[in-house]
XYZ file of C-alpha atoms in Angstrom:
280
model
C -22.866 -1.057 -6.608
C -23.813 -4.475 -5.152
C -20.802 -4.426 -2.827
C -21.632 -0.903 -1.680
C -25.196 -1.963 -0.940
C -23.980 -5.002 0.997
C -21.679 -2.758 3.023
C -24.577 -0.434 3.764
C -26.771 -3.362 4.861
C -24.052 -4.740 7.138
C -23.740 -1.323 8.825
C -27.478 -0.785 9.245
C -29.847 -1.766 12.023
C -31.749 -5.072 11.729
C -35.121 -3.319 11.375
C -33.882 -1.127 8.505
C -32.276 -4.097 6.742
C -35.371 -6.312 6.973
C -37.699 -3.519 5.821
C -35.612 -2.924 2.635
C -34.947 0.719 3.517
C -31.198 0.421 2.840
C -29.811 1.275 -0.589
C -26.331 2.847 -0.769
C -26.067 4.480 2.647
C -26.474 2.806 6.058
C -29.712 3.446 7.923
C -29.405 3.679 11.708
C -25.660 3.106 11.585
C -24.216 0.344 13.796
C -21.078 -1.816 13.968
C -22.946 -4.699 15.618
C -22.678 -7.175 12.729
C -18.953 -6.669 12.217
C -18.206 -6.814 15.939
C -20.089 -10.104 16.201
C -18.340 -11.651 13.177
C -14.845 -10.532 14.181
C -15.323 -11.968 17.674
C -16.138 -15.414 16.247
C -13.290 -17.787 17.223
C -14.230 -20.382 14.607
C -13.924 -17.798 11.868
C -10.475 -16.740 13.077
C -9.370 -20.394 13.173
C -10.445 -20.828 9.547
C -8.708 -17.568 8.674
C -5.457 -18.845 10.197
C -5.758 -22.119 8.269
C -6.286 -20.207 5.031
C -3.280 -17.974 5.717
C -1.153 -21.068 6.424
C -2.300 -22.757 3.202
C -1.686 -19.585 1.197
C 1.813 -18.874 2.535
C 3.140 -22.448 2.559
C 1.440 -23.354 -0.713
C 2.704 -20.266 -2.532
C 6.302 -20.780 -1.357
C 6.341 -24.475 -2.282
C 4.597 -23.855 -5.602
C 7.072 -21.141 -6.573
C 10.026 -23.345 -5.601
C 8.889 -26.362 -7.624
C 7.699 -24.205 -10.528
C 11.110 -22.552 -10.764
C 12.894 -25.902 -10.560
C 10.692 -27.153 -13.406
C 10.802 -24.065 -15.622
C 14.559 -23.488 -15.445
C 15.757 -26.770 -17.014
C 12.959 -26.634 -19.591
C 14.269 -23.241 -20.720
C 17.800 -24.548 -21.294
C 18.945 -25.622 -24.734
C 21.286 -28.145 -23.116
C 18.261 -30.166 -21.978
C 17.897 -32.362 -25.051
C 14.421 -33.781 -24.393
C 12.835 -30.524 -23.259
C 10.402 -30.492 -26.217
C 9.134 -33.955 -25.401
C 8.751 -33.075 -21.722
C 6.920 -29.838 -22.585
C 4.554 -31.778 -24.836
C 3.694 -34.099 -21.969
C 3.131 -31.134 -19.658
C 0.921 -29.288 -22.148
C -1.247 -32.388 -22.537
C -2.175 -32.031 -18.860
C -3.650 -28.615 -19.677
C -5.918 -30.122 -22.326
C -6.963 -33.306 -20.519
C -7.596 -32.749 -16.819
C -7.664 -35.654 -14.393
C -11.210 -36.983 -13.795
C -12.586 -36.249 -10.342
C -13.034 -39.841 -9.137
C -9.457 -41.026 -9.994
C -8.166 -37.759 -8.551
C -10.077 -38.362 -5.305
C -8.944 -41.995 -5.093
C -5.309 -41.015 -5.685
C -5.338 -38.452 -2.880
C -7.042 -40.936 -0.573
C -4.506 -43.689 -1.305
C -1.681 -41.243 -0.576
C -3.102 -40.804 2.930
C -3.891 -37.112 2.620
C -7.602 -37.276 3.426
C -8.640 -34.756 6.076
C -5.162 -33.200 5.911
C -4.195 -29.663 4.954
C -1.591 -31.123 2.596
C -4.457 -32.300 0.392
C -5.136 -28.614 -0.306
C -1.513 -27.876 -1.249
C 0.218 -30.841 -2.902
C -2.339 -31.673 -5.666
C -1.983 -28.162 -7.091
C 1.686 -27.644 -6.359
C 2.676 -26.764 -9.944
C 0.394 -24.832 -12.262
C 1.144 -25.658 -15.897
C 0.183 -22.206 -17.142
C 2.305 -20.491 -14.465
C 5.271 -22.725 -15.271
C 5.021 -21.860 -18.970
C 4.979 -18.137 -18.135
C 8.192 -18.398 -16.085
C 9.839 -20.664 -18.678
C 9.075 -18.187 -21.467
C 10.533 -15.355 -19.385
C 13.701 -17.363 -18.687
C 14.134 -18.078 -22.393
C 14.220 -14.317 -23.028
C 17.257 -13.772 -20.786
C 20.453 -13.429 -22.918
C 22.521 -16.604 -23.111
C 25.714 -14.543 -22.841
C 25.010 -14.048 -19.157
C 25.070 -17.823 -18.689
C 28.400 -18.074 -20.481
C 30.018 -15.349 -18.384
C 28.682 -16.952 -15.197
C 30.093 -20.357 -16.175
C 33.500 -18.791 -16.866
C 33.366 -17.433 -13.320
C 32.731 -20.976 -12.082
C 29.012 -20.618 -11.380
C 26.900 -23.785 -11.253
C 23.405 -24.220 -12.658
C 21.934 -23.522 -9.213
C 24.053 -20.373 -8.956
C 22.912 -19.203 -12.396
C 19.269 -19.714 -11.375
C 19.418 -18.014 -7.986
C 22.072 -15.338 -8.653
C 21.246 -14.270 -12.211
C 17.819 -15.436 -13.317
C 15.814 -14.761 -10.173
C 17.022 -11.144 -9.642
C 16.132 -10.417 -13.287
C 12.727 -12.082 -12.997
C 11.127 -10.141 -10.148
C 8.109 -8.935 -12.206
C 7.155 -12.422 -13.414
C 7.857 -13.938 -9.994
C 5.601 -11.383 -8.312
C 2.859 -11.988 -10.879
C 2.956 -15.781 -10.660
C 3.166 -15.636 -6.862
C -0.008 -13.569 -6.900
C -1.712 -16.161 -9.113
C -0.751 -18.946 -6.730
C -1.699 -16.980 -3.612
C -5.158 -16.120 -4.931
C -5.720 -19.745 -5.948
C -4.762 -21.092 -2.524
C -6.762 -18.409 -0.728
C -9.909 -19.287 -2.679
C -9.505 -23.039 -2.077
C -12.987 -24.522 -1.986
C -13.493 -27.577 -4.217
C -10.578 -29.534 -2.739
C -11.732 -28.656 0.759
C -15.186 -30.047 -0.065
C -13.628 -33.262 -1.402
C -10.916 -33.944 1.149
C -11.634 -32.133 4.444
C -14.195 -33.741 6.750
C -13.249 -32.107 10.047
C -15.019 -28.717 10.445
C -12.107 -27.541 12.599
C -9.836 -27.815 9.522
C -12.100 -25.960 7.142
C -10.490 -23.022 5.300
C -12.184 -19.649 5.288
C -14.241 -20.201 2.136
C -15.767 -23.407 3.508
C -16.544 -21.774 6.844
C -18.219 -18.804 5.153
C -20.243 -21.148 2.938
C -21.456 -22.949 6.047
C -22.450 -19.683 7.689
C -24.371 -18.550 4.610
C -26.240 -21.858 4.423
C -26.955 -21.920 8.165
C -26.948 -18.350 9.494
C -28.045 -19.665 12.905
C -24.506 -21.005 13.447
C -23.111 -17.525 12.891
C -25.674 -15.808 15.122
C -25.023 -18.184 18.041
C -27.585 -16.318 20.204
C -31.352 -16.253 20.426
C -32.366 -12.979 18.799
C -35.792 -13.144 20.453
C -34.336 -13.021 23.968
C -32.578 -9.673 23.709
C -32.121 -6.426 21.821
C -29.217 -6.965 19.421
C -27.698 -4.655 16.793
C -27.614 -7.458 14.206
C -29.700 -10.238 12.697
C -29.235 -12.884 9.992
C -29.664 -10.333 7.175
C -26.933 -7.967 8.353
C -24.637 -10.867 9.304
C -24.999 -12.420 5.845
C -24.045 -9.121 4.216
C -20.962 -8.785 6.427
C -19.996 -12.425 5.798
C -20.121 -11.944 2.021
C -17.990 -8.800 2.278
C -15.341 -10.300 4.567
C -13.325 -12.084 1.814
C -13.545 -8.970 -0.373
C -11.544 -7.037 2.240
C -8.665 -9.420 1.539
C -8.896 -8.716 -2.189
C -8.743 -4.967 -1.577
C -5.591 -5.126 0.562
C -3.995 -7.708 -1.724
C -4.439 -5.433 -4.735
C -2.917 -2.470 -2.888
C 0.094 -4.443 -1.647
C 0.765 -6.260 -4.919
C 0.412 -3.052 -6.914
C 3.306 -1.462 -5.038
C 5.392 -4.668 -5.227
C 4.836 -5.055 -8.966
C 5.627 -1.380 -9.606
C 8.951 -1.625 -7.762
C 9.787 -4.924 -9.439
C 9.089 -3.536 -12.907
C 11.288 -0.491 -12.248
C 14.163 -2.675 -11.004
C 13.761 -5.040 -13.947
C 14.005 -2.179 -16.439
C 17.222 -0.916 -14.847
C 18.763 -4.386 -14.726
C 17.725 -5.190 -18.288
C 19.478 -2.030 -19.472
C 22.621 -3.044 -17.586
C 22.390 -6.572 -18.996
C 21.982 -5.268 -22.541
C 25.019 -3.028 -22.178
C 27.096 -5.867 -20.692
C 26.024 -8.263 -23.431
C 26.942 -5.682 -26.068
C 30.388 -5.261 -24.576
C 30.842 -9.020 -24.386
C 29.994 -9.357 -28.077
C 32.482 -6.630 -28.961
C 35.168 -8.317 -26.893
C 35.795 -5.259 -24.721
C 35.270 -7.030 -21.410
C 35.622 -10.571 -20.205
C 33.605 -12.578 -17.722
């Protein structure tokens, strides 16, 4: 209901919005607020920065998370329990803000987009999810792959990843949403307004609507004002959530279907391997 009302306000005339005549349906329908926001070059620059952070950050996070989860799921890694204990401790005791800020500053990442990516490159919870999934893959597949001369990297990329599409899609979504909603790190590390991600730019517009208006409303007859522009600004990130849910729903559905088929084939192959009917 609140989002519907905000949409109605953003599509209504300034007089109707200021007089509180808008509830669920637009009054004196107009696209003026959305046309003004979508023509804002600063907003599009922040949108591009956020897309860059989301894409690059998600790819790097998935790569390093996989390279961390795979060895920790292997029984051959003798100290995996000790390493996992050290990793789990980081979930319980987070780094204090001041040492965290000083560390990033000493690494020379202040006012850099890398300060929004590298500090959160590996999520402990996401790594544990992938590690648990890897541990559920039958060990017989590893043995048959090694007989065929496959290396550890080949086992990861040729066997484990094709069987792990559902968990990979899920964790990728977690990372993408986290990078898209980057705000606290941007407040701490980004000083240049031209490098602000979308959330920071929208926060600035909500605090100072005059920057978003960029015209003198008293010198002309416009189809928008600060009230309608605020409503459209609040709704703008929600459009991303809507499309993300639609896209990821189809991806996850396909991945789950493929995983079921491959798991059945793996189970049948493992059964034949145990019976000695086929060889790797």
